[in-house]
């Protein structure tokens, strides 16, 4: 039996990530695709927040956000980000680090159109990360945007996706007596092949 049989089996970390997420979708009560996204500002000060992973492509992880918020500013400045998916129900997590590119074409349009009308209008109304005088002011802006944009608003030019191309993926599974199992896939660039290592817990 090889070291990476069972839940760690396979040589493509993207496929393993898809498999783990599919399992989590059956057991996690809320948002199995919720991930803690980490970025750094120009001074190297880290930031982390929860976002929703919307797609695992053949070589990237995709999420969507406002391009004028703090996270986008930090992503654009560094060109890099990291995230962790953690599932209590499975006692597993996936950590990813990599470079980031925008997804602001037809794929972003299609995802935006698939969201509820309220979420689409909310994307127009929110000046993400900037000061807000009150919730009432936000709701008034939503009402104004609704009157202006109607029931089929186009995707805002300041809202779209980011694609994280991993250079490092780590799979972690809880082990007895805190002797966890950890396997790490690493590559220097997205064009290089993966090197796989077992890590100490």
PDB file of C-alpha atoms in Angstrom:
ATOM      1  CA  UNK A   1       0.000   0.000   0.000  1.00  0.00           C
ATOM      2  CA  UNK A   2       1.428   3.376  -0.974  1.00  0.00           C
ATOM      3  CA  UNK A   3       1.773   6.323   1.404  1.00  0.00           C
ATOM      4  CA  UNK A   4      -0.972   8.241  -0.382  1.00  0.00           C
ATOM      5  CA  UNK A   5      -3.749   5.686  -0.722  1.00  0.00           C
ATOM      6  CA  UNK A   6      -7.254   6.477   0.480  1.00  0.00           C
ATOM      7  CA  UNK A   7      -8.197  10.138   0.745  1.00  0.00           C
ATOM      8  CA  UNK A   8      -4.727  11.240  -0.429  1.00  0.00           C
ATOM      9  CA  UNK A   9      -4.627   8.992  -3.512  1.00  0.00           C
ATOM     10  CA  UNK A  10      -3.736  10.469  -6.891  1.00  0.00           C
ATOM     11  CA  UNK A  11      -1.021  12.591  -8.447  1.00  0.00           C
ATOM     12  CA  UNK A  12      -3.173  15.599  -9.434  1.00  0.00           C
ATOM     13  CA  UNK A  13      -3.783  17.845  -6.405  1.00  0.00           C
ATOM     14  CA  UNK A  14      -6.604  19.676  -8.203  1.00  0.00           C
ATOM     15  CA  UNK A  15      -8.522  16.419  -8.552  1.00  0.00           C
ATOM     16  CA  UNK A  16      -7.935  15.599  -4.893  1.00  0.00           C
ATOM     17  CA  UNK A  17      -9.222  19.072  -3.955  1.00  0.00           C
ATOM     18  CA  UNK A  18     -12.357  18.521  -6.062  1.00  0.00           C
ATOM     19  CA  UNK A  19     -12.915  15.159  -4.419  1.00  0.00           C
ATOM     20  CA  UNK A  20     -12.535  16.548  -0.914  1.00  0.00           C
ATOM     21  CA  UNK A  21     -14.880  19.459  -1.660  1.00  0.00           C
ATOM     22  CA  UNK A  22     -17.488  17.047  -3.063  1.00  0.00           C
ATOM     23  CA  UNK A  23     -17.305  15.039   0.155  1.00  0.00           C
ATOM     24  CA  UNK A  24     -17.622  18.194   2.239  1.00  0.00           C
ATOM     25  CA  UNK A  25     -20.733  19.219   0.310  1.00  0.00           C
ATOM     26  CA  UNK A  26     -22.440  16.128   1.747  1.00  0.00           C
ATOM     27  CA  UNK A  27     -21.433  16.705   5.369  1.00  0.00           C
ATOM     28  CA  UNK A  28     -20.864  20.416   6.070  1.00  0.00           C
ATOM     29  CA  UNK A  29     -24.006  22.186   7.292  1.00  0.00           C
ATOM     30  CA  UNK A  30     -23.194  25.618   5.869  1.00  0.00           C
ATOM     31  CA  UNK A  31     -21.014  26.815   2.976  1.00  0.00           C
ATOM     32  CA  UNK A  32     -18.624  23.891   2.395  1.00  0.00           C
ATOM     33  CA  UNK A  33     -16.916  26.151  -0.155  1.00  0.00           C
ATOM     34  CA  UNK A  34     -16.122  28.871   2.418  1.00  0.00           C
ATOM     35  CA  UNK A  35     -12.416  29.660   2.476  1.00  0.00           C
ATOM     36  CA  UNK A  36     -10.272  31.986   4.556  1.00  0.00           C
ATOM     37  CA  UNK A  37      -8.445  34.170   2.022  1.00  0.00           C
ATOM     38  CA  UNK A  38      -5.172  35.795   3.097  1.00  0.00           C
ATOM     39  CA  UNK A  39      -3.514  38.799   1.461  1.00  0.00           C
ATOM     40  CA  UNK A  40      -0.876  41.356   2.475  1.00  0.00           C
ATOM     41  CA  UNK A  41      -0.853  45.120   2.129  1.00  0.00           C
ATOM     42  CA  UNK A  42       2.046  47.189   0.802  1.00  0.00           C
ATOM     43  CA  UNK A  43       3.685  47.188   4.247  1.00  0.00           C
ATOM     44  CA  UNK A  44       3.490  43.399   4.548  1.00  0.00           C
ATOM     45  CA  UNK A  45       0.673  43.524   7.112  1.00  0.00           C
ATOM     46  CA  UNK A  46      -1.536  40.437   6.574  1.00  0.00           C
ATOM     47  CA  UNK A  47      -5.298  40.423   6.163  1.00  0.00           C
ATOM     48  CA  UNK A  48      -7.667  37.459   6.183  1.00  0.00           C
ATOM     49  CA  UNK A  49     -11.395  37.118   5.523  1.00  0.00           C
ATOM     50  CA  UNK A  50     -13.930  34.491   4.473  1.00  0.00           C
ATOM     51  CA  UNK A  51     -14.947  34.289   0.815  1.00  0.00           C
ATOM     52  CA  UNK A  52     -16.702  31.607  -1.229  1.00  0.00           C
ATOM     53  CA  UNK A  53     -14.792  29.399  -3.636  1.00  0.00           C
ATOM     54  CA  UNK A  54     -16.955  29.279  -6.751  1.00  0.00           C
ATOM     55  CA  UNK A  55     -15.050  26.973  -9.070  1.00  0.00           C
ATOM     56  CA  UNK A  56     -12.113  24.598  -9.118  1.00  0.00           C
ATOM     57  CA  UNK A  57     -10.745  24.719 -12.651  1.00  0.00           C
ATOM     58  CA  UNK A  58      -8.192  22.307 -14.073  1.00  0.00           C
ATOM     59  CA  UNK A  59      -5.372  24.489 -12.783  1.00  0.00           C
ATOM     60  CA  UNK A  60      -6.897  27.220 -10.620  1.00  0.00           C
ATOM     61  CA  UNK A  61      -9.319  28.181  -7.852  1.00  0.00           C
ATOM     62  CA  UNK A  62     -11.835  30.943  -8.652  1.00  0.00           C
ATOM     63  CA  UNK A  63     -13.732  33.383  -6.426  1.00  0.00           C
ATOM     64  CA  UNK A  64     -15.540  36.695  -7.049  1.00  0.00           C
ATOM     65  CA  UNK A  65     -15.449  40.068  -5.342  1.00  0.00           C
ATOM     66  CA  UNK A  66     -15.505  43.859  -5.685  1.00  0.00           C
ATOM     67  CA  UNK A  67     -12.351  45.080  -7.446  1.00  0.00           C
ATOM     68  CA  UNK A  68     -12.347  48.304  -5.416  1.00  0.00           C
ATOM     69  CA  UNK A  69     -12.253  46.689  -1.952  1.00  0.00           C
ATOM     70  CA  UNK A  70      -9.267  46.050   0.304  1.00  0.00           C
ATOM     71  CA  UNK A  71      -8.755  42.439  -0.713  1.00  0.00           C
ATOM     72  CA  UNK A  72      -8.651  43.341  -4.399  1.00  0.00           C
ATOM     73  CA  UNK A  73      -6.238  46.209  -3.767  1.00  0.00           C
ATOM     74  CA  UNK A  74      -3.901  43.883  -1.892  1.00  0.00           C
ATOM     75  CA  UNK A  75      -4.185  41.138  -4.498  1.00  0.00           C
ATOM     76  CA  UNK A  76      -3.447  43.585  -7.309  1.00  0.00           C
ATOM     77  CA  UNK A  77      -0.471  44.968  -5.394  1.00  0.00           C
ATOM     78  CA  UNK A  78       1.159  41.648  -4.594  1.00  0.00           C
ATOM     79  CA  UNK A  79      -0.139  39.414  -7.368  1.00  0.00           C
ATOM     80  CA  UNK A  80      -0.283  36.602  -4.805  1.00  0.00           C
ATOM     81  CA  UNK A  81      -2.677  35.191  -2.212  1.00  0.00           C
ATOM     82  CA  UNK A  82      -3.272  32.191   0.014  1.00  0.00           C
ATOM     83  CA  UNK A  83      -6.340  30.455   1.377  1.00  0.00           C
ATOM     84  CA  UNK A  84      -7.450  27.580   3.543  1.00  0.00           C
ATOM     85  CA  UNK A  85     -10.559  25.419   3.282  1.00  0.00           C
ATOM     86  CA  UNK A  86     -11.369  23.751   6.614  1.00  0.00           C
ATOM     87  CA  UNK A  87     -14.084  21.156   7.161  1.00  0.00           C
ATOM     88  CA  UNK A  88     -14.860  20.247  10.767  1.00  0.00           C
ATOM     89  CA  UNK A  89     -17.193  17.449   9.689  1.00  0.00           C
ATOM     90  CA  UNK A  90     -14.380  15.703   7.778  1.00  0.00           C
ATOM     91  CA  UNK A  91     -11.493  16.724  10.068  1.00  0.00           C
ATOM     92  CA  UNK A  92      -9.616  17.942   6.986  1.00  0.00           C
ATOM     93  CA  UNK A  93      -8.231  21.100   5.473  1.00  0.00           C
ATOM     94  CA  UNK A  94      -6.569  22.275   2.272  1.00  0.00           C
ATOM     95  CA  UNK A  95      -4.052  25.125   2.218  1.00  0.00           C
ATOM     96  CA  UNK A  96      -3.186  26.861  -1.048  1.00  0.00           C
ATOM     97  CA  UNK A  97      -0.681  29.565  -2.026  1.00  0.00           C
ATOM     98  CA  UNK A  98      -0.199  30.967  -5.490  1.00  0.00           C
ATOM     99  CA  UNK A  99      -0.269  33.758  -8.011  1.00  0.00           C
ATOM    100  CA  UNK A 100      -3.478  35.565  -8.926  1.00  0.00           C
ATOM    101  CA  UNK A 101      -5.001  36.824 -12.164  1.00  0.00           C
ATOM    102  CA  UNK A 102      -8.330  38.514 -12.883  1.00  0.00           C
ATOM    103  CA  UNK A 103     -11.358  36.788 -14.348  1.00  0.00           C
ATOM    104  CA  UNK A 104     -13.400  39.677 -15.757  1.00  0.00           C
ATOM    105  CA  UNK A 105     -14.631  38.272 -19.051  1.00  0.00           C
ATOM    106  CA  UNK A 106     -17.571  36.090 -20.149  1.00  0.00           C
ATOM    107  CA  UNK A 107     -17.051  33.648 -17.274  1.00  0.00           C
ATOM    108  CA  UNK A 108     -17.500  36.467 -14.753  1.00  0.00           C
ATOM    109  CA  UNK A 109     -20.559  37.707 -16.658  1.00  0.00           C
ATOM    110  CA  UNK A 110     -22.107  34.232 -16.535  1.00  0.00           C
ATOM    111  CA  UNK A 111     -21.491  33.812 -12.815  1.00  0.00           C
ATOM    112  CA  UNK A 112     -22.857  37.291 -12.047  1.00  0.00           C
ATOM    113  CA  UNK A 113     -26.005  36.522 -14.058  1.00  0.00           C
ATOM    114  CA  UNK A 114     -26.509  33.294 -12.069  1.00  0.00           C
ATOM    115  CA  UNK A 115     -26.727  35.161  -8.740  1.00  0.00           C
ATOM    116  CA  UNK A 116     -30.002  36.237  -7.183  1.00  0.00           C
ATOM    117  CA  UNK A 117     -31.309  39.649  -8.267  1.00  0.00           C
ATOM    118  CA  UNK A 118     -30.803  41.000  -4.744  1.00  0.00           C
ATOM    119  CA  UNK A 119     -27.141  39.929  -4.791  1.00  0.00           C
ATOM    120  CA  UNK A 120     -26.599  41.473  -8.230  1.00  0.00           C
ATOM    121  CA  UNK A 121     -28.096  44.787  -7.098  1.00  0.00           C
ATOM    122  CA  UNK A 122     -26.124  44.607  -3.868  1.00  0.00           C
ATOM    123  CA  UNK A 123     -22.896  44.306  -5.851  1.00  0.00           C
ATOM    124  CA  UNK A 124     -23.732  47.630  -7.526  1.00  0.00           C
ATOM    125  CA  UNK A 125     -24.694  49.321  -4.251  1.00  0.00           C
ATOM    126  CA  UNK A 126     -21.808  48.318  -1.993  1.00  0.00           C
ATOM    127  CA  UNK A 127     -18.668  50.441  -1.950  1.00  0.00           C
ATOM    128  CA  UNK A 128     -16.820  47.537  -0.410  1.00  0.00           C
ATOM    129  CA  UNK A 129     -14.422  48.206   2.484  1.00  0.00           C
ATOM    130  CA  UNK A 130     -15.146  51.949   2.538  1.00  0.00           C
ATOM    131  CA  UNK A 131     -16.834  53.725   5.487  1.00  0.00           C
ATOM    132  CA  UNK A 132     -20.642  53.514   5.664  1.00  0.00           C
ATOM    133  CA  UNK A 133     -22.744  55.972   7.685  1.00  0.00           C
ATOM    134  CA  UNK A 134     -25.549  53.508   8.437  1.00  0.00           C
ATOM    135  CA  UNK A 135     -27.345  50.393   7.213  1.00  0.00           C
ATOM    136  CA  UNK A 136     -30.219  52.670   6.263  1.00  0.00           C
ATOM    137  CA  UNK A 137     -27.936  54.531   3.873  1.00  0.00           C
ATOM    138  CA  UNK A 138     -26.922  51.255   2.254  1.00  0.00           C
ATOM    139  CA  UNK A 139     -30.539  50.139   1.846  1.00  0.00           C
ATOM    140  CA  UNK A 140     -31.439  53.520   0.342  1.00  0.00           C
ATOM    141  CA  UNK A 141     -28.659  53.080  -2.186  1.00  0.00           C
ATOM    142  CA  UNK A 142     -29.920  49.574  -3.015  1.00  0.00           C
ATOM    143  CA  UNK A 143     -33.379  51.038  -3.652  1.00  0.00           C
ATOM    144  CA  UNK A 144     -31.896  53.724  -5.896  1.00  0.00           C
ATOM    145  CA  UNK A 145     -29.844  51.187  -7.841  1.00  0.00           C
ATOM    146  CA  UNK A 146     -32.924  48.970  -8.219  1.00  0.00           C
ATOM    147  CA  UNK A 147     -34.843  51.866  -9.773  1.00  0.00           C
ATOM    148  CA  UNK A 148     -31.924  52.649 -12.100  1.00  0.00           C
ATOM    149  CA  UNK A 149     -30.854  49.148 -13.144  1.00  0.00           C
ATOM    150  CA  UNK A 150     -34.155  47.265 -13.117  1.00  0.00           C
ATOM    151  CA  UNK A 151     -34.419  43.487 -12.967  1.00  0.00           C
ATOM    152  CA  UNK A 152     -31.566  42.611 -15.348  1.00  0.00           C
ATOM    153  CA  UNK A 153     -28.523  44.604 -14.244  1.00  0.00           C
ATOM    154  CA  UNK A 154     -25.283  43.977 -16.103  1.00  0.00           C
ATOM    155  CA  UNK A 155     -22.170  43.044 -14.153  1.00  0.00           C
ATOM    156  CA  UNK A 156     -20.559  46.149 -12.634  1.00  0.00           C
ATOM    157  CA  UNK A 157     -17.195  47.034 -14.188  1.00  0.00           C
ATOM    158  CA  UNK A 158     -15.742  47.056 -10.654  1.00  0.00           C
ATOM    159  CA  UNK A 159     -16.888  43.520  -9.805  1.00  0.00           C
ATOM    160  CA  UNK A 160     -15.542  40.201 -11.053  1.00  0.00           C
ATOM    161  CA  UNK A 161     -13.405  37.183 -10.352  1.00  0.00           C
ATOM    162  CA  UNK A 162      -9.912  36.211  -9.345  1.00  0.00           C
ATOM    163  CA  UNK A 163      -8.177  33.022 -10.357  1.00  0.00           C
ATOM    164  CA  UNK A 164      -5.569  31.642  -7.948  1.00  0.00           C
ATOM    165  CA  UNK A 165      -2.994  29.517  -9.773  1.00  0.00           C
ATOM    166  CA  UNK A 166      -1.440  27.374  -7.064  1.00  0.00           C
ATOM    167  CA  UNK A 167       2.278  26.921  -6.593  1.00  0.00           C
ATOM    168  CA  UNK A 168       1.706  25.129  -3.289  1.00  0.00           C
ATOM    169  CA  UNK A 169      -1.170  22.909  -2.115  1.00  0.00           C
ATOM    170  CA  UNK A 170      -1.214  21.119   1.222  1.00  0.00           C
ATOM    171  CA  UNK A 171      -3.725  18.470   2.269  1.00  0.00           C
ATOM    172  CA  UNK A 172      -4.172  17.882   5.999  1.00  0.00           C
ATOM    173  CA  UNK A 173      -6.207  15.207   7.772  1.00  0.00           C
ATOM    174  CA  UNK A 174      -6.696  14.882  11.510  1.00  0.00           C
ATOM    175  CA  UNK A 175      -4.817  12.026  13.137  1.00  0.00           C
ATOM    176  CA  UNK A 176      -5.014  10.355  16.531  1.00  0.00           C
ATOM    177  CA  UNK A 177      -2.929  11.970  19.300  1.00  0.00           C
ATOM    178  CA  UNK A 178      -2.371  14.996  17.021  1.00  0.00           C
ATOM    179  CA  UNK A 179      -0.239  12.877  14.676  1.00  0.00           C
ATOM    180  CA  UNK A 180      -1.923  14.364  11.630  1.00  0.00           C
ATOM    181  CA  UNK A 181      -1.311  13.393   8.005  1.00  0.00           C
ATOM    182  CA  UNK A 182       0.032  16.197   5.786  1.00  0.00           C
ATOM    183  CA  UNK A 183       1.020  16.012   2.132  1.00  0.00           C
ATOM    184  CA  UNK A 184       2.331  18.986   0.200  1.00  0.00           C
ATOM    185  CA  UNK A 185       2.466  19.549  -3.557  1.00  0.00           C
ATOM    186  CA  UNK A 186       4.920  22.298  -4.601  1.00  0.00           C
ATOM    187  CA  UNK A 187       6.100  23.771  -7.908  1.00  0.00           C
ATOM    188  CA  UNK A 188       8.103  26.885  -8.754  1.00  0.00           C
ATOM    189  CA  UNK A 189       5.599  28.148 -11.348  1.00  0.00           C
ATOM    190  CA  UNK A 190       2.237  27.091 -12.754  1.00  0.00           C
ATOM    191  CA  UNK A 191       4.066  25.610 -15.775  1.00  0.00           C
ATOM    192  CA  UNK A 192       6.312  23.312 -13.718  1.00  0.00           C
ATOM    193  CA  UNK A 193       5.583  19.799 -12.489  1.00  0.00           C
ATOM    194  CA  UNK A 194       4.602  19.071  -8.899  1.00  0.00           C
ATOM    195  CA  UNK A 195       6.997  17.834  -6.200  1.00  0.00           C
ATOM    196  CA  UNK A 196       5.203  15.889  -3.457  1.00  0.00           C
ATOM    197  CA  UNK A 197       6.329  15.602   0.159  1.00  0.00           C
ATOM    198  CA  UNK A 198       4.920  14.167   3.367  1.00  0.00           C
ATOM    199  CA  UNK A 199       5.237  16.715   6.197  1.00  0.00           C
ATOM    200  CA  UNK A 200       5.500  16.266   9.919  1.00  0.00           C
ATOM    201  CA  UNK A 201       2.285  17.104  11.755  1.00  0.00           C
TER     202      UNK A 201
END
